[in-house]
């Protein structure tokens, strides 16, 4: 996953970028049968921060972090 940050982005955002840079995000549709099987597209999300993903089922979404990082209260990228 590639991210784009302005030059004065906070350190926490840069750490988030570094943590997730080699992780493929999952399909964000709750009933998707293949949520973890995604590829990046060339289309940026509306914020312009990263690219959308397309899953094996054909859904084009903004993506969500992989299962192992969902519903956590800690922020492992800040460690």
Tab-separated table of N, CA and C in Angstrom:
chain	number	residue	atom	x	y	z
A	1	UNK	N	0.848	-1.173	0.000
A	1	UNK	CA	0.000	0.000	0.000
A	1	UNK	C	0.888	1.228	0.000
A	2	UNK	N	0.620	2.132	-0.891
A	2	UNK	CA	1.419	3.345	-0.970
A	2	UNK	C	0.638	4.511	-0.404
A	3	UNK	N	1.312	5.352	0.370
A	3	UNK	CA	0.681	6.507	0.968
A	3	UNK	C	1.359	7.780	0.496
A	4	UNK	N	0.633	8.862	0.539
A	4	UNK	CA	1.176	10.158	0.160
A	4	UNK	C	0.884	11.140	1.282
A	5	UNK	N	1.929	11.790	1.793
A	5	UNK	CA	1.731	12.757	2.859
A	5	UNK	C	2.386	14.078	2.496
A	6	UNK	N	1.771	15.151	2.945
A	6	UNK	CA	2.380	16.460	2.745
A	6	UNK	C	3.666	16.536	3.574
A	7	UNK	N	4.526	17.465	3.230
A	7	UNK	CA	5.832	17.583	3.884
A	7	UNK	C	5.731	17.794	5.390
A	8	UNK	N	4.670	18.462	5.850
A	8	UNK	CA	4.555	18.756	7.278
A	8	UNK	C	3.608	17.787	7.992
A	9	UNK	N	3.465	16.578	7.460
A	9	UNK	CA	2.602	15.577	8.096
A	9	UNK	C	3.165	15.212	9.469
A	10	UNK	N	2.296	14.941	10.439
A	10	UNK	CA	2.784	14.588	11.783
A	10	UNK	C	3.532	13.258	11.787
A	11	UNK	N	4.390	13.089	12.764
A	11	UNK	CA	5.174	11.858	12.878
A	11	UNK	C	4.285	10.629	12.979
A	12	UNK	N	3.131	10.758	13.674
A	12	UNK	CA	2.245	9.605	13.823
A	12	UNK	C	1.740	9.123	12.460
A	13	UNK	N	1.482	10.037	11.553
A	13	UNK	CA	1.027	9.659	10.206
A	13	UNK	C	2.144	8.971	9.441
A	14	UNK	N	3.359	9.451	9.601
A	14	UNK	CA	4.497	8.834	8.907
A	14	UNK	C	4.782	7.431	9.448
A	15	UNK	N	4.626	7.254	10.759
A	15	UNK	CA	4.811	5.922	11.344
A	15	UNK	C	3.733	4.970	10.852
A	16	UNK	N	2.510	5.478	10.719
A	16	UNK	CA	1.394	4.683	10.187
A	16	UNK	C	1.722	4.239	8.762
A	17	UNK	N	2.240	5.159	7.979
A	17	UNK	CA	2.626	4.852	6.605
A	17	UNK	C	3.692	3.758	6.573
A	18	UNK	N	4.704	3.900	7.381
A	18	UNK	CA	5.796	2.931	7.405
A	18	UNK	C	5.296	1.553	7.828
A	19	UNK	N	4.420	1.511	8.830
A	19	UNK	CA	3.902	0.250	9.344
A	19	UNK	C	3.106	-0.503	8.285
A	20	UNK	N	2.281	0.225	7.522
A	20	UNK	CA	1.390	-0.417	6.563
A	20	UNK	C	1.931	-0.485	5.136
A	21	UNK	N	3.158	-0.020	4.889
A	21	UNK	CA	3.614	0.100	3.503
A	21	UNK	C	3.707	-1.227	2.762
A	22	UNK	N	3.988	-2.328	3.448
A	22	UNK	CA	4.108	-3.623	2.774
A	22	UNK	C	2.933	-4.544	3.079
A	23	UNK	N	1.836	-3.980	3.550
A	23	UNK	CA	0.656	-4.762	3.891
A	23	UNK	C	-0.432	-4.497	2.864
A	24	UNK	N	-1.052	-5.542	2.366
A	24	UNK	CA	-2.157	-5.379	1.435
A	24	UNK	C	-3.443	-5.254	2.212
A	25	UNK	N	-4.180	-4.192	1.964
A	25	UNK	CA	-5.426	-3.970	2.680
A	25	UNK	C	-6.508	-4.896	2.157
A	26	UNK	N	-7.544	-5.090	2.971
A	26	UNK	CA	-8.622	-6.022	2.658
A	26	UNK	C	-9.830	-5.287	2.083
A	27	UNK	N	-10.696	-6.047	1.448
A	27	UNK	CA	-11.963	-5.518	0.950
A	27	UNK	C	-12.775	-5.029	2.143
A	28	UNK	N	-13.392	-3.876	2.021
A	28	UNK	CA	-14.136	-3.332	3.161
A	28	UNK	C	-15.623	-3.686	3.145
A	29	UNK	N	-16.068	-4.516	2.206
A	29	UNK	CA	-17.461	-4.950	2.222
A	29	UNK	C	-17.623	-6.087	3.219
A	30	UNK	N	-18.543	-5.944	4.162
A	30	UNK	CA	-18.645	-6.886	5.281
A	30	UNK	C	-18.975	-8.309	4.867
A	31	UNK	N	-19.668	-8.512	3.770
A	31	UNK	CA	-20.043	-9.876	3.373
A	31	UNK	C	-19.202	-10.409	2.213
A	32	UNK	N	-18.059	-9.813	1.977
A	32	UNK	CA	-17.206	-10.258	0.868
A	32	UNK	C	-16.645	-11.652	1.166
A	33	UNK	N	-16.758	-12.596	0.199
A	33	UNK	CA	-16.230	-13.945	0.424
A	33	UNK	C	-14.703	-14.021	0.294
A	34	UNK	N	-14.080	-13.013	-0.296
A	34	UNK	CA	-12.621	-13.029	-0.493
A	34	UNK	C	-11.999	-11.711	-0.021
A	35	UNK	N	-12.227	-11.315	1.233
A	35	UNK	CA	-11.800	-9.983	1.659
A	35	UNK	C	-10.298	-9.751	1.671
A	36	UNK	N	-9.521	-10.783	1.929
A	36	UNK	CA	-8.070	-10.580	2.061
A	36	UNK	C	-7.329	-10.672	0.728
A	37	UNK	N	-8.017	-11.092	-0.320
A	37	UNK	CA	-7.362	-11.268	-1.628
A	37	UNK	C	-7.570	-10.030	-2.489
A	38	UNK	N	-6.781	-8.991	-2.224
A	38	UNK	CA	-6.938	-7.736	-2.947
A	38	UNK	C	-5.666	-7.334	-3.670
A	39	UNK	N	-5.836	-6.456	-4.641
A	39	UNK	CA	-4.711	-5.826	-5.327
A	39	UNK	C	-4.968	-4.324	-5.359
A	40	UNK	N	-3.893	-3.550	-5.313
A	40	UNK	CA	-4.032	-2.103	-5.419
A	40	UNK	C	-4.457	-1.731	-6.822
A	41	UNK	N	-5.234	-0.673	-6.919
A	41	UNK	CA	-5.602	-0.129	-8.224
A	41	UNK	C	-4.832	1.175	-8.415
A	42	UNK	N	-5.015	1.800	-9.526
A	42	UNK	CA	-4.382	3.095	-9.765
A	42	UNK	C	-5.265	4.249	-9.348
A	43	UNK	N	-6.394	3.954	-8.703
A	43	UNK	CA	-7.356	4.986	-8.318
A	43	UNK	C	-7.158	5.378	-6.869
A	44	UNK	N	-6.943	6.657	-6.636
A	44	UNK	CA	-6.757	7.148	-5.272
A	44	UNK	C	-8.092	7.240	-4.545
A	45	UNK	N	-8.065	7.069	-3.230
A	45	UNK	CA	-9.259	7.310	-2.421
A	45	UNK	C	-9.529	8.815	-2.426
A	46	UNK	N	-10.704	9.215	-1.976
A	46	UNK	CA	-11.089	10.634	-2.067
A	46	UNK	C	-10.144	11.560	-1.296
A	47	UNK	N	-9.547	11.057	-0.227
A	47	UNK	CA	-8.598	11.884	0.530
A	47	UNK	C	-7.284	12.057	-0.217
A	48	UNK	N	-7.040	11.191	-1.198
A	48	UNK	CA	-5.789	11.257	-1.948
A	48	UNK	C	-4.613	10.661	-1.215
A	49	UNK	N	-4.857	9.972	-0.102
A	49	UNK	CA	-3.758	9.467	0.720
A	49	UNK	C	-3.231	8.127	0.229
A	50	UNK	N	-4.108	7.238	-0.239
A	50	UNK	CA	-3.630	5.951	-0.743
A	50	UNK	C	-4.561	5.439	-1.833
A	51	UNK	N	-4.195	4.323	-2.437
A	51	UNK	CA	-4.961	3.771	-3.544
A	51	UNK	C	-6.079	2.848	-3.077
A	52	UNK	N	-7.141	2.788	-3.858
A	52	UNK	CA	-8.219	1.835	-3.602
A	52	UNK	C	-7.718	0.426	-3.919
A	53	UNK	N	-8.455	-0.574	-3.431
A	53	UNK	CA	-8.109	-1.961	-3.720
A	53	UNK	C	-9.288	-2.675	-4.370
A	54	UNK	N	-8.975	-3.692	-5.166
A	54	UNK	CA	-10.000	-4.540	-5.778
A	54	UNK	C	-9.761	-5.961	-5.279
A	55	UNK	N	-10.835	-6.581	-4.769
A	55	UNK	CA	-10.708	-7.941	-4.245
A	55	UNK	C	-10.960	-8.964	-5.350
A	56	UNK	N	-10.733	-10.229	-5.022
A	56	UNK	CA	-10.903	-11.312	-5.994
A	56	UNK	C	-12.351	-11.441	-6.450
A	57	UNK	N	-13.288	-10.941	-5.660
A	57	UNK	CA	-14.702	-10.980	-6.038
A	57	UNK	C	-15.103	-9.795	-6.908
A	58	UNK	N	-14.178	-8.876	-7.139
A	58	UNK	CA	-14.427	-7.750	-8.027
A	58	UNK	C	-14.878	-6.467	-7.362
A	59	UNK	N	-14.941	-6.443	-6.028
A	59	UNK	CA	-15.362	-5.222	-5.339
A	59	UNK	C	-14.221	-4.205	-5.341
A	60	UNK	N	-14.538	-2.973	-5.663
A	60	UNK	CA	-13.575	-1.880	-5.602
A	60	UNK	C	-13.899	-1.044	-4.373
A	61	UNK	N	-12.996	-1.041	-3.386
A	61	UNK	CA	-13.255	-0.325	-2.127
A	61	UNK	C	-12.023	0.449	-1.692
A	62	UNK	N	-12.227	1.312	-0.688
A	62	UNK	CA	-11.095	2.036	-0.108
A	62	UNK	C	-10.197	1.105	0.682
A	63	UNK	N	-10.726	-0.044	1.068
A	63	UNK	CA	-9.945	-1.022	1.815
A	63	UNK	C	-9.937	-0.747	3.303
A	64	UNK	N	-9.672	-1.794	4.058
A	64	UNK	CA	-9.519	-1.711	5.510
A	64	UNK	C	-8.270	-2.507	5.872
A	65	UNK	N	-7.685	-2.257	7.034
A	65	UNK	CA	-6.498	-3.022	7.408
A	65	UNK	C	-6.793	-4.522	7.446
A	66	UNK	N	-5.793	-5.358	7.223
A	66	UNK	CA	-5.986	-6.806	7.284
A	66	UNK	C	-6.548	-7.245	8.638
A	67	UNK	N	-7.124	-8.427	8.672
A	67	UNK	CA	-7.831	-8.928	9.853
A	67	UNK	C	-7.017	-8.816	11.135
A	68	UNK	N	-5.718	-9.082	11.075
A	68	UNK	CA	-4.923	-9.082	12.306
A	68	UNK	C	-4.798	-7.686	12.931
A	69	UNK	N	-5.176	-6.634	12.201
A	69	UNK	CA	-5.063	-5.277	12.738
A	69	UNK	C	-6.412	-4.632	13.006
A	70	UNK	N	-7.496	-5.345	12.762
A	70	UNK	CA	-8.828	-4.781	12.986
A	70	UNK	C	-9.268	-4.970	14.429
A	71	UNK	N	-10.103	-4.057	14.896
A	71	UNK	CA	-10.698	-4.118	16.239
A	71	UNK	C	-9.659	-4.139	17.353
A	72	UNK	N	-8.527	-3.496	17.122
A	72	UNK	CA	-7.502	-3.378	18.160
A	72	UNK	C	-7.619	-2.007	18.803
A	73	UNK	N	-7.348	-1.955	20.084
A	73	UNK	CA	-7.394	-0.668	20.765
A	73	UNK	C	-6.002	-0.019	20.825
A	74	UNK	N	-4.960	-0.820	20.633
A	74	UNK	CA	-3.621	-0.245	20.634
A	74	UNK	C	-3.301	0.292	19.234
A	75	UNK	N	-2.215	0.971	19.114
A	75	UNK	CA	-1.770	1.510	17.826
A	75	UNK	C	-0.357	0.991	17.584
A	76	UNK	N	-0.215	-0.230	17.036
A	76	UNK	CA	1.098	-0.850	16.913
A	76	UNK	C	2.087	-0.034	16.075
A	77	UNK	N	1.584	0.814	15.186
A	77	UNK	CA	2.470	1.613	14.360
A	77	UNK	C	3.134	2.725	15.147
A	78	UNK	N	2.630	3.016	16.366
A	78	UNK	CA	3.256	4.063	17.192
A	78	UNK	C	4.288	3.492	18.145
A	79	UNK	N	4.390	2.171	18.205
A	79	UNK	CA	5.349	1.541	19.131
A	79	UNK	C	6.772	1.760	18.679
